């Protein structure tokens, strides 16, 4: 039984998390954290990075029936590591290097030998960076909070 | 009907070169970069993305640059690019309840959970030209940076985001009190008008897609017409919210959802005049609008038209253009509209020649002695001309 089969549900959650973090973090940040790891694993590209579209659907009233609203560009890639582990990369936008890098990191993150190092030095710092950016925007926007006062119009006087 | 013409390659090439030079403008002035357009003309970029139908800021900014700032041309470029890409995924439906809200206002409740938050807006500005923007490159801090610096410590203290109440939906409150009917998911696969041409009458899904891609100016004017009495629906801006919503896909290889990024959206929910059905309590009606970026004028126009086009559902008399589904939807697309209007520039030499001939014959017959026969004297066959129908066939053939 491989390490990744030991706790399928935990593994899935954890993989969901790292794939999302790696896709949502800005490429410059992903590559700079990756470079500090000094890793250069042997791998085969089984799906060259491909740019395409993903349909975005809205819901009428936010909760009702779906409608096709628009599309977004997406890029996907897949690699196979020397030991046969496949890694996938998906992200919004058209950055092929980013997609390939996610795929490689995804492959390594599934391996016991690399998992902890990549979690600690790649996924965790990028996750906190993304979170920080969200918080910063929220904080800036919160400064525009407003309390409106209704002025008495004087009809009742 | 227009005809094919040959020749003119050199002239066309030269004309395109002229256009390229005009795009570049004065060589003594630094060239505008796509990144600058993306970052500094964001509302223009967002409109092109909404009507072009693709969320990709860089591509939209490139289209704007290439089109010398002509939005309709840029939208056309983006639509054309769209056709070259394969459709790889369908994202999970947008969950706007989980929007990372930047702006949220309501015109129907002053105090509501989460409060009102203005976000970036032109509202409440005096619309006076800001001449300080003319003083470029002097390293002066912008008005916002100054405001941040002066109010920074002050605002941070009492507006810590983590302490805030979540922005609950205004319509939820109305629904709970049975003052509005909840929008329920009918679970039907939505129409895709970018693949199958729209037919009338159409589903609300097809209508929403066409309105979302529709020309902002056209939709705004029609929405305005409902306010002026051409199909009144008594609207209130129930809630307008702008912010980022995560995008999730479920790749087959993985079998579970992952987040791949996010889109900045404006969402508008209009509360409209109430109805009194026999089987249910009286309740308000509603209209919904969605647009990329801070395009709330567009989202509001879509919401007003979404409601206007529900006229039939509420047994309202269809008396005005904004309530006529075919009129609104068949003319909302500016790529289609610009295409058909522009086609008038194509050579119509033969068509025009025939009309010209007809008119000349009419002139001749007016001056000729045998004018009283009713037929042009120059007509060798002596038969009436049948060439007047050419114009009407134009539309059908293209």
Coordinates of C-alpha atoms in Angstrom, one line a residue:
Chain A
X1 CA 0.0 0.0 0.0
X2 CA 1.5 3.3 -1.0
X3 CA 1.7 6.3 1.2
X4 CA -0.9 8.1 -0.8
X5 CA -3.4 5.4 -0.4
X6 CA -3.2 5.3 3.4
X7 CA -5.6 8.0 3.9
X8 CA -7.4 8.7 0.7
X9 CA -9.7 11.4 1.9
X10 CA -7.0 13.3 3.8
X11 CA -4.8 13.0 0.7
X12 CA -7.5 14.3 -1.6
X13 CA -8.2 17.3 0.6
X14 CA -4.5 18.0 0.9
X15 CA -4.0 17.6 -2.9
X16 CA -7.0 19.9 -3.6
X17 CA -5.3 22.4 -1.4
X18 CA -1.9 22.4 -2.9
X19 CA -3.2 22.3 -6.5
X20 CA -5.4 25.3 -5.7
X21 CA -2.7 27.3 -3.9
X22 CA -0.2 26.6 -6.7
X23 CA -2.7 27.8 -9.3
X24 CA -3.9 30.9 -7.5
X25 CA -0.5 32.2 -6.4
X26 CA 1.2 34.6 -8.8
X27 CA 3.7 32.8 -11.1
X28 CA 6.6 35.1 -10.0
X29 CA 6.1 33.9 -6.5
X30 CA 5.7 30.3 -7.4
X31 CA 8.8 30.2 -9.5
X32 CA 10.9 32.1 -6.9
X33 CA 9.9 29.7 -4.1
X34 CA 10.5 26.8 -6.4
X35 CA 13.9 28.0 -7.3
X36 CA 15.0 28.1 -3.7
X37 CA 14.2 24.4 -3.3
X38 CA 17.0 23.5 -5.8
X39 CA 15.0 20.6 -7.2
X40 CA 15.4 19.3 -10.7
X41 CA 13.5 16.0 -10.9
X42 CA 13.6 13.8 -13.9
X43 CA 10.2 13.8 -15.6
X44 CA 8.5 13.2 -18.8
X45 CA 5.9 15.6 -20.2
X46 CA 2.9 13.4 -21.0
X47 CA 0.6 16.3 -21.9
X48 CA 2.3 19.4 -23.3
X49 CA 0.8 22.6 -21.8
X50 CA -2.4 23.3 -23.6
X51 CA -4.3 26.6 -23.6
X52 CA -8.1 26.4 -23.9
X53 CA -11.3 27.8 -22.5
X54 CA -13.4 27.0 -19.4
X55 CA -17.0 27.9 -19.5
X56 CA -18.1 30.1 -16.6
X57 CA -21.7 29.6 -15.5
X58 CA -23.7 32.0 -13.3
X59 CA -26.9 31.3 -11.5
X60 CA -30.0 33.5 -11.9
X61 CA -30.4 35.5 -8.7
X62 CA -27.2 33.9 -7.4
X63 CA -29.0 30.7 -6.4
X64 CA -31.3 29.7 -9.3
X65 CA -30.9 28.0 -12.7
X66 CA -27.6 28.1 -14.4
X67 CA -26.8 30.1 -17.5
X68 CA -23.6 30.3 -19.6
X69 CA -22.2 33.7 -18.6
X70 CA -18.8 33.8 -20.4
X71 CA -15.5 31.8 -20.6
X72 CA -12.1 32.2 -19.2
X73 CA -8.7 31.1 -20.6
X74 CA -7.2 28.1 -18.9
X75 CA -4.0 26.1 -19.3
X76 CA -3.4 22.4 -18.4
X77 CA -0.3 20.2 -18.4
X78 CA 0.6 16.7 -17.2
X79 CA 4.0 15.1 -16.4
X80 CA 5.2 11.7 -15.3
X81 CA 8.0 11.3 -12.8
X82 CA 10.7 8.6 -13.1
X83 CA 8.9 6.4 -10.7
X84 CA 5.6 6.6 -12.7
X85 CA 3.8 9.2 -10.5
X86 CA 1.7 11.5 -12.7
X87 CA 1.4 15.1 -11.8
X88 CA -1.2 17.5 -13.2
X89 CA -1.3 21.3 -13.5
X90 CA -4.4 23.4 -14.2
X91 CA -4.7 27.1 -13.9
X92 CA -6.7 30.1 -15.1
X93 CA -4.9 32.1 -17.8
X94 CA -2.3 31.3 -20.4
X95 CA 0.9 30.7 -18.6
X96 CA 2.4 27.4 -19.9
X97 CA 5.4 27.5 -17.6
X98 CA 3.2 27.9 -14.6
X99 CA 1.0 24.9 -15.6
X100 CA 4.1 22.7 -16.1
X101 CA 5.6 23.8 -12.8
X102 CA 2.3 22.9 -11.0
X103 CA 2.3 19.5 -12.6
X104 CA 5.9 18.8 -11.5
X105 CA 5.2 20.1 -8.0
X106 CA 2.0 18.0 -7.9
X107 CA 4.0 14.9 -8.8
X108 CA 6.6 15.5 -6.1
X109 CA 4.0 16.4 -3.5
X110 CA 2.5 12.9 -3.9
X111 CA 5.9 11.4 -3.0
X112 CA 6.7 10.8 0.6
X113 CA 10.4 11.9 0.2
X114 CA 9.5 15.3 -1.1
X115 CA 6.0 15.9 0.4
X116 CA 7.0 17.6 3.7
X117 CA 9.7 19.8 2.2
X118 CA 7.4 21.0 -0.6
X119 CA 4.5 21.6 1.8
X120 CA 6.7 23.6 4.2
X121 CA 8.7 25.6 1.7
X122 CA 6.4 25.9 -1.3
X123 CA 2.7 25.4 -0.5
X124 CA 2.5 26.9 3.0
X125 CA 4.3 30.1 2.2
X126 CA 2.4 30.6 -1.0
X127 CA -0.9 29.9 0.8
X128 CA -0.2 32.5 3.4
X129 CA 0.9 35.0 0.7
X130 CA -2.4 34.5 -1.2
X131 CA -4.3 34.8 2.1
X132 CA -2.4 38.0 3.0
X133 CA -3.3 39.5 -0.4
X134 CA -7.0 38.8 0.1
X135 CA -6.9 40.2 3.6
X136 CA -5.1 43.3 2.4
X137 CA -7.7 44.0 -0.2
X138 CA -10.5 43.4 2.3
X139 CA -8.9 45.8 4.7
X140 CA -8.5 48.5 2.1
X141 CA -12.1 48.1 1.0
X142 CA -13.3 48.1 4.6
X143 CA -12.1 51.7 4.9
X144 CA -14.9 52.6 2.5
X145 CA -17.6 51.3 4.9
X146 CA -20.4 53.8 5.2
X147 CA -23.2 54.6 7.5
X148 CA -25.9 56.5 5.8
X149 CA -28.2 58.7 7.9
X150 CA -31.7 59.5 6.6
X151 CA -32.3 63.2 6.9
X152 CA -35.7 64.1 8.1
X153 CA -37.5 65.6 5.2
X154 CA -39.9 67.8 7.2
X155 CA -43.2 66.6 5.8
X156 CA -44.5 65.7 9.2
X157 CA -43.9 69.1 10.8
Chain B
X1 CA -26.0 41.8 -52.6
X2 CA -22.3 42.6 -52.9
X3 CA -19.8 41.2 -55.4
X4 CA -16.2 40.0 -55.1
X5 CA -13.6 42.4 -56.3
X6 CA -9.9 41.8 -57.1
X7 CA -6.9 44.0 -56.8
X8 CA -5.9 46.7 -54.4
X9 CA -3.5 44.5 -52.4
X10 CA -0.8 47.2 -52.2
X11 CA -3.2 49.9 -51.3
X12 CA -4.7 47.7 -48.6
X13 CA -1.2 46.9 -47.2
X14 CA -0.4 50.6 -47.2
X15 CA -3.7 51.4 -45.5
X16 CA -2.9 48.9 -42.7
X17 CA 0.5 50.4 -42.3
X18 CA -1.1 53.8 -41.9
X19 CA -3.4 52.4 -39.3
X20 CA -0.4 50.9 -37.5
X21 CA 1.3 54.3 -37.5
X22 CA -1.8 55.9 -36.2
X23 CA -2.0 53.4 -33.4
X24 CA 1.6 54.1 -32.5
X25 CA 1.1 57.9 -32.6
X26 CA 3.9 60.4 -32.0
X27 CA 7.2 58.5 -31.9
X28 CA 8.6 61.0 -29.4
X29 CA 6.1 59.8 -26.8
X30 CA 6.6 56.5 -25.1
X31 CA 4.7 53.6 -26.4
X32 CA 1.7 52.4 -24.3
X33 CA 2.3 48.8 -23.0
X34 CA -0.3 46.1 -22.7
X35 CA 0.5 45.9 -19.0
X36 CA -0.2 49.6 -18.6
X37 CA -3.6 49.3 -20.3
X38 CA -4.4 46.2 -18.2
X39 CA -3.5 48.1 -15.0
X40 CA -4.6 51.6 -15.7
X41 CA -7.6 51.3 -18.1
X42 CA -9.2 48.5 -16.1
X43 CA -12.8 49.5 -16.7
X44 CA -12.2 49.5 -20.5
X45 CA -10.5 46.1 -20.2
X46 CA -13.4 44.8 -18.1
X47 CA -16.0 45.9 -20.7
X48 CA -14.1 44.2 -23.5
X49 CA -13.9 41.0 -21.4
X50 CA -17.6 41.1 -20.6
X51 CA -18.8 41.6 -24.1
X52 CA -16.0 39.7 -25.7
X53 CA -17.0 36.8 -23.5
X54 CA -13.6 35.8 -22.2
X55 CA -12.1 36.7 -18.8
X56 CA -8.4 37.3 -19.7
X57 CA -7.2 40.8 -18.8
X58 CA -4.0 40.5 -20.8
X59 CA -5.9 39.5 -24.0
X60 CA -8.5 42.2 -23.6
X61 CA -5.8 44.9 -23.0
X62 CA -3.9 43.6 -26.1
X63 CA -7.2 43.9 -28.1
X64 CA -7.7 47.4 -26.9
X65 CA -4.1 48.4 -27.9
X66 CA -4.5 46.7 -31.3
X67 CA -7.9 48.4 -31.9
X68 CA -6.5 51.9 -30.9
X69 CA -9.0 52.0 -28.0
X70 CA -12.0 51.2 -30.2
X71 CA -14.0 49.0 -27.8
X72 CA -16.3 47.4 -30.3
X73 CA -13.3 46.5 -32.5
X74 CA -11.5 45.1 -29.5
X75 CA -14.6 43.0 -28.5
X76 CA -14.6 41.6 -32.1
X77 CA -10.9 40.7 -31.8
X78 CA -11.5 38.8 -28.6
X79 CA -14.6 37.0 -29.9
X80 CA -12.6 35.9 -33.0
X81 CA -9.7 34.7 -30.8
X82 CA -12.3 32.7 -28.7
X83 CA -13.2 30.6 -31.7
X84 CA -9.6 29.3 -32.0
X85 CA -9.5 27.8 -28.5
X86 CA -10.8 24.3 -27.5
X87 CA -13.4 24.2 -24.7
X88 CA -11.6 22.1 -22.1
X89 CA -13.8 22.5 -19.0
X90 CA -17.0 23.8 -17.5
X91 CA -16.4 25.5 -14.2
X92 CA -18.6 24.8 -11.2
X93 CA -21.4 27.5 -11.2
X94 CA -20.2 30.8 -9.7
X95 CA -21.0 30.9 -6.0
X96 CA -21.5 34.6 -5.5
X97 CA -22.5 34.0 -1.9
X98 CA -18.8 33.4 -1.3
X99 CA -17.7 36.5 -3.1
X100 CA -14.7 38.3 -1.6
X101 CA -16.8 41.5 -1.5
X102 CA -15.1 44.8 -2.3
X103 CA -18.1 46.9 -2.9
X104 CA -21.6 46.3 -1.6
X105 CA -24.5 48.8 -1.6
X106 CA -28.2 48.6 -1.3
X107 CA -30.8 51.3 -2.1
X108 CA -33.6 49.6 -0.2
X109 CA -32.1 49.0 3.3
X110 CA -30.0 51.5 5.0
X111 CA -28.7 49.2 7.7
X112 CA -28.2 45.6 6.7
X113 CA -26.0 42.7 7.8
X114 CA -22.4 43.4 6.7
X115 CA -23.3 47.1 6.1
X116 CA -22.7 49.2 3.0
X117 CA -19.3 49.4 1.6
X118 CA -18.5 51.8 -1.3
X119 CA -15.3 50.2 -2.6
X120 CA -13.7 52.0 -5.6
X121 CA -16.4 54.1 -7.3
X122 CA -17.0 57.3 -9.2
X123 CA -20.2 57.8 -7.3
X124 CA -20.2 60.9 -5.1
X125 CA -17.5 62.5 -7.2
X126 CA -18.1 65.9 -8.7
X127 CA -17.3 64.9 -12.2
X128 CA -14.8 67.8 -12.5
X129 CA -11.8 67.2 -14.6
X130 CA -8.8 66.5 -12.4
X131 CA -6.0 68.5 -13.9
X132 CA -3.5 67.1 -11.5
X133 CA -3.6 63.9 -13.6
X134 CA -2.1 66.0 -16.4
X135 CA 1.0 66.4 -14.4
X136 CA 2.4 63.0 -15.4
X137 CA 5.6 61.4 -14.1
X138 CA 6.3 63.9 -11.4
X139 CA 6.3 61.2 -8.8
X140 CA 3.4 62.7 -6.9
X141 CA 1.4 60.2 -4.8
X142 CA -2.0 59.6 -6.1
X143 CA -5.1 60.8 -4.2
X144 CA -5.8 57.3 -2.9
X145 CA -2.3 56.7 -1.7
X146 CA -2.5 60.0 0.2
X147 CA -5.8 59.0 1.6
X148 CA -4.5 55.7 2.7
X149 CA -1.6 57.3 4.4
X150 CA -3.7 59.9 6.3
X151 CA -6.5 57.6 7.4
X152 CA -4.6 54.3 7.5
X153 CA -4.2 53.8 11.3
X154 CA -7.7 55.2 11.9
X155 CA -9.6 53.0 9.6
X156 CA -7.7 49.8 10.4
X157 CA -8.7 50.0 14.0
X158 CA -12.4 49.8 13.6
X159 CA -12.7 48.0 10.3
X160 CA -10.7 44.8 10.8
X161 CA -12.2 42.6 8.1
X162 CA -12.2 39.5 10.4
X163 CA -14.5 41.3 12.8
X164 CA -17.0 42.1 10.2
X165 CA -20.3 40.5 9.7
X166 CA -20.6 38.6 6.4
X167 CA -22.4 40.4 3.6
X168 CA -25.6 38.3 3.6
X169 CA -27.8 38.6 0.5
X170 CA -30.6 41.2 0.6
X171 CA -32.9 38.9 -1.3
X172 CA -32.5 36.2 1.3
X173 CA -34.2 38.5 3.8
X174 CA -37.1 39.3 1.4
X175 CA -37.5 35.6 0.6
X176 CA -37.6 34.6 4.3
X177 CA -40.5 37.1 4.8
X178 CA -42.2 35.7 1.7
X179 CA -41.9 39.1 0.1
X180 CA -40.0 37.6 -2.9
X181 CA -40.0 34.3 -4.5
X182 CA -36.6 32.4 -4.3
X183 CA -34.9 31.7 -7.5
X184 CA -34.9 27.9 -7.8
X185 CA -32.5 25.8 -9.8
X186 CA -34.5 23.9 -12.5
X187 CA -31.4 21.7 -13.0
X188 CA -31.8 22.0 -16.8
X189 CA -28.7 22.1 -19.0
X190 CA -28.4 25.8 -20.0
X191 CA -28.5 26.8 -23.6
X192 CA -25.3 28.0 -25.2
X193 CA -26.0 30.7 -27.8
X194 CA -22.3 30.8 -28.8
X195 CA -22.8 27.3 -30.3
X196 CA -26.4 27.1 -31.2
X197 CA -28.1 30.2 -32.7
X198 CA -30.7 31.8 -30.5
X199 CA -34.4 31.0 -31.3
X200 CA -37.4 32.9 -30.1
X201 CA -39.1 32.5 -27.7
X202 CA -35.9 31.5 -25.8
X203 CA -35.1 30.2 -22.3
X204 CA -34.1 32.6 -19.5
X205 CA -30.6 31.0 -19.7
X206 CA -30.2 31.9 -23.4
X207 CA -31.5 35.4 -22.6
X208 CA -29.1 35.9 -19.7
X209 CA -26.2 34.8 -21.9
X210 CA -27.1 37.1 -24.7
X211 CA -27.7 40.1 -22.3
X212 CA -24.3 39.4 -20.6
X213 CA -22.5 39.6 -24.0
X214 CA -24.7 42.4 -25.2
X215 CA -23.6 46.0 -26.0
X216 CA -23.6 48.1 -22.9
X217 CA -24.8 51.2 -24.6
X218 CA -27.7 49.5 -26.3
X219 CA -28.8 47.7 -23.1
X220 CA -28.4 50.9 -21.0
X221 CA -30.6 52.8 -23.4
X222 CA -33.3 50.2 -23.4
X223 CA -33.1 49.9 -19.6
X224 CA -33.5 53.7 -19.4
X225 CA -36.5 53.5 -21.7
X226 CA -38.3 51.3 -19.1
X227 CA -37.7 54.0 -16.5
X228 CA -39.1 56.6 -18.9
X229 CA -42.4 54.7 -19.2
X230 CA -41.8 52.3 -22.1
X231 CA -42.5 49.1 -20.1
X232 CA -42.2 50.4 -16.6
X233 CA -41.3 47.7 -14.0
X234 CA -40.8 49.9 -10.9
X235 CA -37.2 49.0 -10.0
X236 CA -35.1 49.4 -6.8
X237 CA -31.4 48.6 -6.7
X238 CA -31.9 45.8 -4.1
X239 CA -28.2 45.0 -3.9
X240 CA -25.1 45.6 -6.0
X241 CA -22.0 43.8 -5.0
X242 CA -18.5 43.7 -6.7
X243 CA -15.7 41.4 -5.7
X244 CA -13.8 38.3 -6.5
X245 CA -15.4 34.9 -6.9
X246 CA -13.3 31.7 -7.1
X247 CA -13.4 29.5 -10.1
X248 CA -13.4 25.7 -9.6
X249 CA -13.1 22.9 -12.2
X250 CA -13.4 19.2 -11.7
X251 CA -10.8 17.6 -14.1
X252 CA -11.7 14.0 -15.1
X253 CA -8.2 12.8 -14.2
X254 CA -8.6 14.0 -10.6
X255 CA -12.3 13.4 -9.9
X256 CA -12.5 16.3 -7.4
X257 CA -12.8 20.0 -7.6
X258 CA -9.9 22.3 -7.5
X259 CA -9.7 26.1 -7.5
X260 CA -7.9 27.4 -10.6
X261 CA -8.2 31.2 -10.1
X262 CA -10.9 33.8 -9.7
X263 CA -12.9 36.4 -11.6
X264 CA -13.8 39.9 -10.5
X265 CA -17.5 40.4 -10.9
X266 CA -20.3 42.9 -10.5
X267 CA -23.7 41.5 -9.5
X268 CA -26.9 43.4 -9.4
X269 CA -30.2 42.3 -8.0
X270 CA -33.2 44.5 -8.8
X271 CA -36.3 44.4 -6.7
X272 CA -39.2 45.2 -9.0
X273 CA -42.9 46.0 -8.7
X274 CA -45.0 43.4 -6.9
X275 CA -47.5 40.9 -8.3
X276 CA -50.6 39.4 -6.6
X277 CA -50.9 35.8 -7.7
X278 CA -54.1 33.9 -6.6
X279 CA -52.2 30.9 -5.3
X280 CA -49.4 32.8 -3.4
X281 CA -49.0 35.9 -1.2
X282 CA -48.3 39.1 -3.0
X283 CA -44.5 39.4 -3.7
X284 CA -41.9 41.6 -5.4
X285 CA -40.5 40.5 -8.7
X286 CA -36.8 40.5 -9.5
X287 CA -34.2 41.0 -12.2
X288 CA -30.6 39.8 -12.2
X289 CA -27.5 41.1 -13.9
X290 CA -23.8 40.0 -13.9
X291 CA -20.8 41.5 -15.5
X292 CA -17.0 41.2 -15.3
X293 CA -15.1 43.7 -13.2
X294 CA -16.5 46.9 -11.8
X295 CA -19.0 47.1 -14.6
X296 CA -22.1 47.8 -12.4
X297 CA -23.8 50.1 -15.0
X298 CA -23.8 47.1 -17.3
X299 CA -25.0 44.7 -14.5
X300 CA -27.8 47.1 -13.7
X301 CA -28.9 47.4 -17.3
X302 CA -28.9 43.6 -17.6
X303 CA -31.0 43.3 -14.4
X304 CA -33.6 45.8 -15.6
X305 CA -33.9 44.1 -19.0
X306 CA -34.0 40.6 -17.4
X307 CA -37.1 41.8 -15.5
X308 CA -38.6 43.7 -18.5
X309 CA -38.3 40.5 -20.6
X310 CA -40.3 38.5 -17.9
X311 CA -43.4 40.5 -18.9
X312 CA -45.1 37.5 -20.5
X313 CA -44.5 35.4 -17.4
X314 CA -46.4 38.0 -15.3
X315 CA -49.2 38.5 -17.9
X316 CA -48.1 42.0 -18.5
X317 CA -49.0 43.7 -21.8
X318 CA -46.0 43.8 -24.1
X319 CA -46.1 47.3 -25.4
X320 CA -42.5 48.5 -25.5
X321 CA -39.3 47.6 -27.2
X322 CA -37.5 46.6 -23.9
X323 CA -40.2 44.0 -23.3
X324 CA -39.9 42.5 -26.8
X325 CA -37.5 39.5 -26.5
X326 CA -36.7 39.3 -30.1
X327 CA -36.1 43.0 -30.5
X328 CA -33.8 43.2 -27.5
X329 CA -31.8 40.0 -28.0
X330 CA -31.5 40.0 -31.7
X331 CA -30.0 43.5 -31.7
X332 CA -27.9 43.5 -28.5
X333 CA -24.8 42.0 -29.9
X334 CA -22.4 44.7 -31.1
X335 CA -20.2 42.3 -33.0
X336 CA -23.2 41.2 -35.1
X337 CA -24.6 44.8 -35.3
X338 CA -21.2 46.3 -36.3
X339 CA -20.7 43.5 -38.9
X340 CA -24.0 44.1 -40.6
X341 CA -23.8 47.9 -40.6
X342 CA -20.2 47.7 -41.8
X343 CA -21.0 45.3 -44.6
X344 CA -22.6 48.3 -46.3
X345 CA -19.0 49.3 -47.1
X346 CA -18.4 46.2 -49.2
X347 CA -18.8 46.7 -53.0
X348 CA -22.4 47.0 -54.0
X349 CA -21.5 48.1 -57.5
X350 CA -23.9 45.8 -59.3
X351 CA -26.8 46.4 -57.0
X352 CA -26.3 50.1 -57.2
X353 CA -25.8 50.1 -61.0
X354 CA -29.2 48.4 -61.4
X355 CA -30.9 51.0 -59.3
X356 CA -29.1 53.8 -61.1
X357 CA -30.3 52.4 -64.4
X358 CA -33.8 52.2 -63.3
X359 CA -33.7 55.8 -62.0
X360 CA -32.2 57.0 -65.3
X361 CA -34.9 55.3 -67.3
X362 CA -37.6 56.9 -65.1
X363 CA -35.9 60.3 -65.8
X364 CA -35.9 59.6 -69.5
X365 CA -39.5 58.5 -69.5
X366 CA -40.5 61.7 -67.7
X367 CA -38.9 63.8 -70.5
X368 CA -39.8 61.6 -73.5
X369 CA -42.9 62.3 -75.6
X370 CA -44.4 58.8 -75.0
X371 CA -44.3 59.2 -71.1
X372 CA -48.0 58.5 -70.9
X373 CA -47.4 54.8 -71.6
X374 CA -46.1 54.4 -68.1
X375 CA -43.0 52.5 -69.4
X376 CA -39.6 54.0 -69.9
X377 CA -39.1 54.9 -73.4
X378 CA -35.5 53.6 -73.4
X379 CA -36.6 50.1 -72.5
X380 CA -36.1 48.1 -75.7
X381 CA -38.4 45.3 -74.7
X382 CA -41.1 47.7 -73.7
X383 CA -41.7 45.6 -70.6
X384 CA -41.8 47.0 -67.0
X385 CA -38.6 46.9 -65.1
X386 CA -38.4 44.4 -62.2
X387 CA -35.3 45.7 -60.6
X388 CA -36.6 47.5 -57.6
X389 CA -36.6 44.5 -55.4
X390 CA -32.8 44.2 -55.1
X391 CA -32.5 46.1 -51.8
X392 CA -35.0 43.9 -49.9
X393 CA -33.0 40.8 -50.7
X394 CA -29.8 42.2 -49.2
X395 CA -30.7 41.2 -45.7
X396 CA -31.7 37.6 -46.5
X397 CA -28.7 36.7 -48.5
X398 CA -25.9 37.8 -46.1

